[in-house]
């Protein structure tokens, strides 16, 4: 029998709520694997077993499981029956040696875990017996410190599972256990990473993108849809609001001093995003701010921008530098899309010398020139909604 054995770490610490978190993880695995003919995902307590039908593509299964938040690691394994009363490892040894015929390696080690302590053989007994059999049949030496190949064995109540690969998952918490947040997303590198870091903590995400349309093309919108589609592999289904923001920006430019434009843009974005977030029953707003990275992200300007919102502002990248953010973008698959050129609305009408230490009292006085409720409603009235699912 082919299967995937899934392990998690953080969920095991949840005490009385553990069952809820495990059930959510099982449900998310079912969502991630839909369309592959997989019907059995079983919670075995401390691990999850996914029964793979003969037609299931192991590479596709691995690719999808590697994006399920809450999974610490998993392996594509084969099962051999196990008799608790009279454990006999001959069938296991034969199956492992048959599997290793397709592998190229010079040294190996065996790592066993015994989930059922009623088994008279200890984990070390199994490691020694299987290791001896593999060495005898292949002639390959054992290396406990730096082997070319590790054989993983898990002994459960009725079956023993073995594999020669262990694949890392994202870790974190299952999506859906931490409520819903609204993520402001541009076409750049930072905001998709910020959204991912909150998704990994169990949040469902709704996305809000501010486009420079009608003053620029839809290039940034196309990029953002592609980025959200990539992130949907972690979410399974989500929503994207696109706000044509160019006319609102033009009115801000006509009515306010140039140094304050960038801060005023961002305050207006937060107000519109908050209205959409409340509609979607979100408990917070997420931005890709990193402290001091650009003029709008100085401590003073971050504080002034945040004052415009009533919901909590979450900044998961605030202490990260650009290299760290870029590395994570590459790992989650958003980097190549993010670096494609586009026409970002934040670059429209950008003053040559923006204010970097804006005082709230001064800015509130400047904002009196704007009809803020009307501009917010204008953004909401023109919002365009898309539902995005995975698989596409």
XYZ file of C-alpha atoms in Angstrom:
392
model
C 0.000 0.000 0.000
C 1.299 3.444 -0.983
C 0.637 6.319 1.371
C 1.944 9.633 2.663
C 2.773 9.834 6.359
C 2.404 13.405 7.606
C 3.962 14.777 10.802
C 3.237 17.998 12.646
C 4.940 19.641 15.635
C 3.196 22.766 16.910
C -0.289 21.225 16.876
C 0.763 18.624 19.422
C 1.149 21.405 22.021
C -2.468 22.560 21.850
C -3.798 20.536 24.793
C -7.585 20.346 24.888
C -7.843 22.125 21.520
C -5.585 19.628 19.782
C -8.457 17.687 18.175
C -9.790 20.856 16.547
C -6.385 21.740 15.071
C -5.814 18.185 13.833
C -9.238 18.061 12.187
C -8.548 21.348 10.445
C -5.218 20.031 9.166
C -6.900 16.869 7.836
C -9.493 19.008 6.095
C -6.828 21.240 4.532
C -4.910 18.208 3.268
C -8.113 17.021 1.595
C -8.518 20.449 -0.035
C -4.889 20.476 -1.210
C -5.128 17.021 -2.795
C -8.496 17.425 -4.492
C -8.600 16.241 -8.082
C -5.988 13.505 -7.509
C -8.419 10.676 -6.713
C -7.468 10.585 -3.016
C -10.404 9.754 -0.728
C -8.788 8.563 2.524
C -7.010 11.002 4.852
C -6.841 9.504 8.345
C -5.825 11.013 11.678
C -3.738 8.385 13.500
C -2.982 10.671 16.470
C 0.482 12.231 16.287
C 0.581 11.619 12.515
C -1.775 11.674 9.529
C -1.960 8.964 6.889
C -2.962 9.708 3.292
C -3.802 6.570 1.310
C -2.597 6.986 -2.276
C -4.493 5.202 -5.064
C -2.396 3.521 -7.776
C -3.051 6.334 -10.252
C -1.897 9.135 -7.914
C 1.239 10.940 -9.132
C 3.700 10.954 -6.226
C 5.461 14.088 -7.482
C 2.194 16.064 -7.589
C 1.189 14.773 -4.144
C 4.551 15.882 -2.733
C 4.342 19.308 -4.392
C 0.916 19.971 -2.881
C 1.635 18.599 0.597
C 4.789 20.740 0.750
C 2.488 23.814 0.766
C 0.053 22.715 3.471
C 0.630 24.951 6.479
C 0.793 22.955 9.705
C 2.792 20.091 8.167
C 6.290 19.857 9.636
C 7.426 17.068 7.308
C 6.059 14.091 5.392
C 7.229 11.080 3.448
C 5.832 9.013 0.613
C 5.920 5.565 2.156
C 4.982 1.945 1.619
C 3.214 -0.171 4.207
C 3.964 -3.745 5.308
C 1.672 -5.667 7.724
C 3.007 -6.055 11.268
C 2.070 -8.685 13.855
C 2.393 -7.246 17.361
C 2.522 -10.648 19.010
C 5.194 -12.130 16.733
C 6.923 -9.280 14.890
C 8.813 -10.601 11.890
C 10.854 -8.139 9.854
C 11.600 -10.425 6.913
C 8.792 -8.995 4.766
C 9.840 -5.463 5.720
C 13.482 -6.150 4.862
C 12.529 -7.626 1.495
C 10.320 -4.652 0.624
C 13.019 -2.137 1.611
C 15.721 -3.890 -0.378
C 13.420 -4.030 -3.407
C 12.780 -0.283 -3.100
C 16.511 0.477 -2.811
C 17.222 -1.148 -6.154
C 16.093 2.140 -7.742
C 18.334 4.270 -5.506
C 21.951 5.272 -5.985
C 23.898 5.602 -2.715
C 27.236 4.732 -1.126
C 26.336 4.816 2.588
C 23.087 4.606 4.517
C 21.492 4.657 7.943
C 18.173 3.451 9.366
C 15.990 5.643 11.594
C 12.998 3.984 13.255
C 10.129 5.315 15.398
C 7.862 3.062 17.428
C 4.439 4.672 17.860
C 2.946 1.609 19.584
C 4.958 0.739 22.695
C 3.319 -2.710 22.910
C 5.684 -3.874 20.214
C 8.387 -6.004 21.893
C 11.055 -4.742 19.487
C 12.441 -1.302 20.363
C 13.291 1.318 17.767
C 16.985 0.485 18.157
C 16.254 -3.232 17.640
C 14.513 -2.459 14.352
C 17.315 -0.155 13.225
C 19.954 -2.803 13.892
C 18.010 -5.650 12.247
C 17.019 -3.722 9.136
C 20.474 -2.137 8.841
C 22.125 -5.566 8.994
C 19.794 -6.929 6.298
C 20.383 -3.979 3.964
C 24.157 -4.165 4.473
C 24.174 -7.900 3.783
C 22.121 -7.628 0.569
C 23.663 -4.441 -0.874
C 27.168 -4.454 0.561
C 26.798 -0.752 1.410
C 28.293 0.433 4.733
C 26.351 2.182 7.476
C 27.163 5.841 8.243
C 25.359 7.327 11.237
C 26.768 10.848 10.859
C 26.593 11.725 7.165
C 24.834 9.028 5.109
C 23.954 9.369 1.438
C 20.588 7.757 2.152
C 18.379 7.514 5.235
C 15.729 4.816 5.517
C 12.833 6.036 7.674
C 10.696 3.432 9.430
C 7.527 4.023 11.466
C 5.961 1.193 13.438
C 2.245 1.606 14.112
C -0.267 -0.842 15.591
C -0.949 -2.961 12.516
C 1.499 -1.764 9.907
C 5.062 -0.646 9.515
C 5.865 2.120 7.027
C 9.151 2.805 5.304
C 10.488 5.480 2.985
C 13.818 6.784 1.765
C 12.857 10.471 1.631
C 11.560 12.994 4.153
C 10.183 16.238 2.729
C 9.862 19.431 4.741
C 6.524 21.206 4.985
C 5.942 24.869 5.853
C 5.287 24.156 9.539
C 3.164 26.686 11.392
C -0.587 26.335 11.883
C -3.383 25.023 9.634
C -5.048 27.737 7.584
C -8.376 28.733 9.113
C -7.591 28.421 12.814
C -6.607 32.090 13.254
C -9.469 33.933 11.598
C -9.367 36.108 8.470
C -7.125 39.043 7.651
C -7.056 41.517 4.728
C -3.685 41.775 2.981
C -2.757 44.894 1.021
C -0.837 43.497 -1.938
C 1.186 45.298 -4.593
C 3.104 43.753 -7.460
C 6.372 43.949 -5.502
C 8.421 41.444 -3.533
C 7.436 42.339 0.026
C 3.641 42.188 0.324
C 3.183 38.585 -0.950
C 5.783 37.448 1.608
C 3.979 39.352 4.369
C 0.721 37.635 3.400
C 2.414 34.221 3.367
C 3.814 34.689 6.861
C 0.320 35.352 8.220
C -1.152 32.457 6.235
C 1.473 30.223 7.841
C 0.184 31.317 11.264
C -3.245 29.919 10.375
C -4.936 33.007 8.900
C -7.245 32.975 5.938
C -6.385 35.904 3.650
C -8.426 38.292 1.540
C -6.345 40.486 -0.791
C -6.738 44.182 -1.663
C -4.763 45.728 -4.540
C -4.688 49.422 -5.441
C -4.186 49.977 -9.164
C -3.164 53.235 -10.833
C -5.923 52.737 -13.388
C -7.256 54.660 -15.306
C -3.980 56.588 -15.414
C -1.866 53.462 -16.072
C -2.392 50.059 -17.681
C -3.592 46.843 -15.999
C -0.038 45.432 -15.823
C 0.134 45.553 -12.025
C -3.298 43.920 -11.764
C -2.228 41.011 -13.966
C 0.864 40.529 -11.802
C -1.133 40.609 -8.603
C -3.640 38.046 -9.895
C -0.728 35.748 -10.688
C 0.765 36.330 -7.221
C -2.554 35.621 -5.502
C -2.971 32.475 -7.605
C 0.454 31.320 -6.370
C -0.511 32.037 -2.752
C -3.828 30.220 -3.243
C -1.833 26.965 -3.180
C -1.511 27.617 0.568
C -5.074 28.965 0.973
C -7.164 26.827 -1.476
C -9.676 29.633 -2.050
C -9.453 33.390 -1.567
C -10.778 36.713 -2.829
C -9.027 39.625 -4.535
C -10.350 43.188 -4.554
C -8.833 45.532 -7.150
C -9.365 49.257 -6.477
C -8.800 51.722 -9.375
C -6.937 54.375 -7.385
C -5.605 56.754 -10.053
C -8.418 59.334 -9.858
C -8.212 59.430 -6.065
C -4.462 60.018 -6.307
C -4.990 62.820 -8.807
C -7.381 64.576 -6.431
C -4.875 64.263 -3.574
C -2.200 65.781 -5.836
C -4.414 68.724 -6.786
C -5.467 69.569 -3.223
C -2.451 68.871 -0.961
C 1.275 69.817 -0.718
C 3.648 67.501 -2.586
C 5.786 66.293 0.388
C 2.743 64.685 2.043
C 1.416 62.780 -0.986
C 2.864 59.360 -0.224
C 1.615 59.352 3.370
C -1.819 60.595 2.248
C -2.023 57.836 -0.406
C -1.309 55.196 2.198
C -3.785 56.574 4.725
C -6.494 56.569 2.050
C -5.612 52.998 1.063
C -5.936 51.855 4.667
C -9.357 53.478 5.022
C -10.677 51.754 1.875
C -9.033 48.431 2.756
C -10.501 48.594 6.271
C -14.022 49.052 4.909
C -13.564 45.955 2.712
C -11.969 44.056 5.609
C -14.961 44.689 7.847
C -17.248 43.508 5.052
C -15.211 40.266 4.896
C -15.216 39.941 8.722
C -11.447 40.368 8.959
C -9.832 41.127 12.313
C -6.727 42.887 10.984
C -4.924 44.469 8.023
C -1.545 43.191 6.753
C 1.075 45.308 4.994
C 4.545 44.524 3.637
C 6.265 47.343 5.558
C 9.886 46.848 6.592
C 11.273 49.464 8.944
C 13.229 52.186 7.156
C 13.191 50.473 3.759
C 11.657 53.500 1.966
C 10.595 57.019 2.957
C 7.051 55.965 3.864
C 8.386 53.356 6.310
C 10.205 55.572 8.770
C 8.992 55.215 12.377
C 7.236 58.583 12.209
C 5.456 57.890 8.927
C 4.430 54.383 9.937
C 2.788 55.817 13.051
C 0.986 58.527 11.105
C -0.276 56.087 8.454
C -1.481 53.607 11.088
C -3.568 56.280 12.826
C -6.011 56.255 9.883
C -7.141 52.681 10.569
C -9.428 51.307 13.250
C -8.390 47.675 12.795
C -5.000 46.336 13.982
C -2.183 46.821 11.445
C 0.030 43.727 11.153
C 3.555 44.099 9.733
C 5.166 40.635 9.711
C 8.246 41.913 7.801
C 8.957 44.891 10.027
C 12.309 43.570 11.308
C 13.456 41.792 8.127
C 15.954 43.143 5.624
C 15.551 42.994 1.844
C 17.796 39.958 1.416
C 15.771 37.921 3.927
C 12.500 38.925 2.265
C 13.846 38.117 -1.203
C 15.052 34.674 -0.089
C 11.601 33.848 1.275
C 9.904 35.123 -1.892
C 12.058 32.733 -3.916
C 11.209 29.850 -1.602
C 7.426 30.339 -1.791
C 7.434 30.917 -5.554
C 6.437 34.597 -5.819
C 9.809 36.180 -6.607
C 9.931 35.682 -10.394
C 6.484 37.230 -10.803
C 7.245 40.102 -8.435
C 10.317 41.283 -10.356
C 8.443 41.614 -13.662
C 8.140 45.331 -14.597
C 4.792 47.027 -14.074
C 3.232 50.433 -13.385
C 2.735 50.613 -9.637
C 0.251 53.219 -8.411
C 2.657 54.151 -5.581
C 5.024 55.536 -8.214
C 2.400 57.892 -9.628
C 2.963 61.570 -8.785
C 5.742 60.672 -6.332
C 7.356 63.891 -5.089
C 11.152 64.268 -5.375
C 11.464 65.018 -1.647
C 8.747 63.216 0.351
C 8.251 63.971 4.022
C 10.035 61.369 6.159
C 9.116 62.693 9.613
C 5.488 63.654 9.207
C 3.735 65.035 12.297
C 0.143 63.899 12.796
C -1.156 67.362 13.721
C 0.285 68.860 10.540
C -1.084 66.056 8.375
C -4.589 66.243 9.837
C -4.611 69.925 8.936
C -3.585 69.062 5.349
C -6.309 66.400 5.100
C -9.029 68.991 5.728
C -8.707 69.884 2.038
C -9.984 66.403 1.101
C -13.510 65.028 1.212
C -12.342 61.767 2.774
C -15.741 59.984 3.126
C -16.505 60.674 -0.543
C -13.094 59.420 -1.725
C -13.398 56.266 0.384
C -16.863 55.578 -1.047
C -15.528 56.234 -4.551
C -12.900 53.537 -4.026
C -15.479 51.094 -2.640
C -17.947 51.731 -5.471
C -15.328 50.937 -8.114
C -13.853 47.888 -6.359
C -13.644 44.814 -8.599
C -13.906 41.404 -6.920
C -12.398 38.114 -8.147
C -12.692 34.680 -6.519
C -9.477 32.662 -6.855
C -9.214 28.943 -6.078
C -6.596 26.213 -6.027
C -6.248 24.157 -8.155
C -7.016 26.855 -10.694
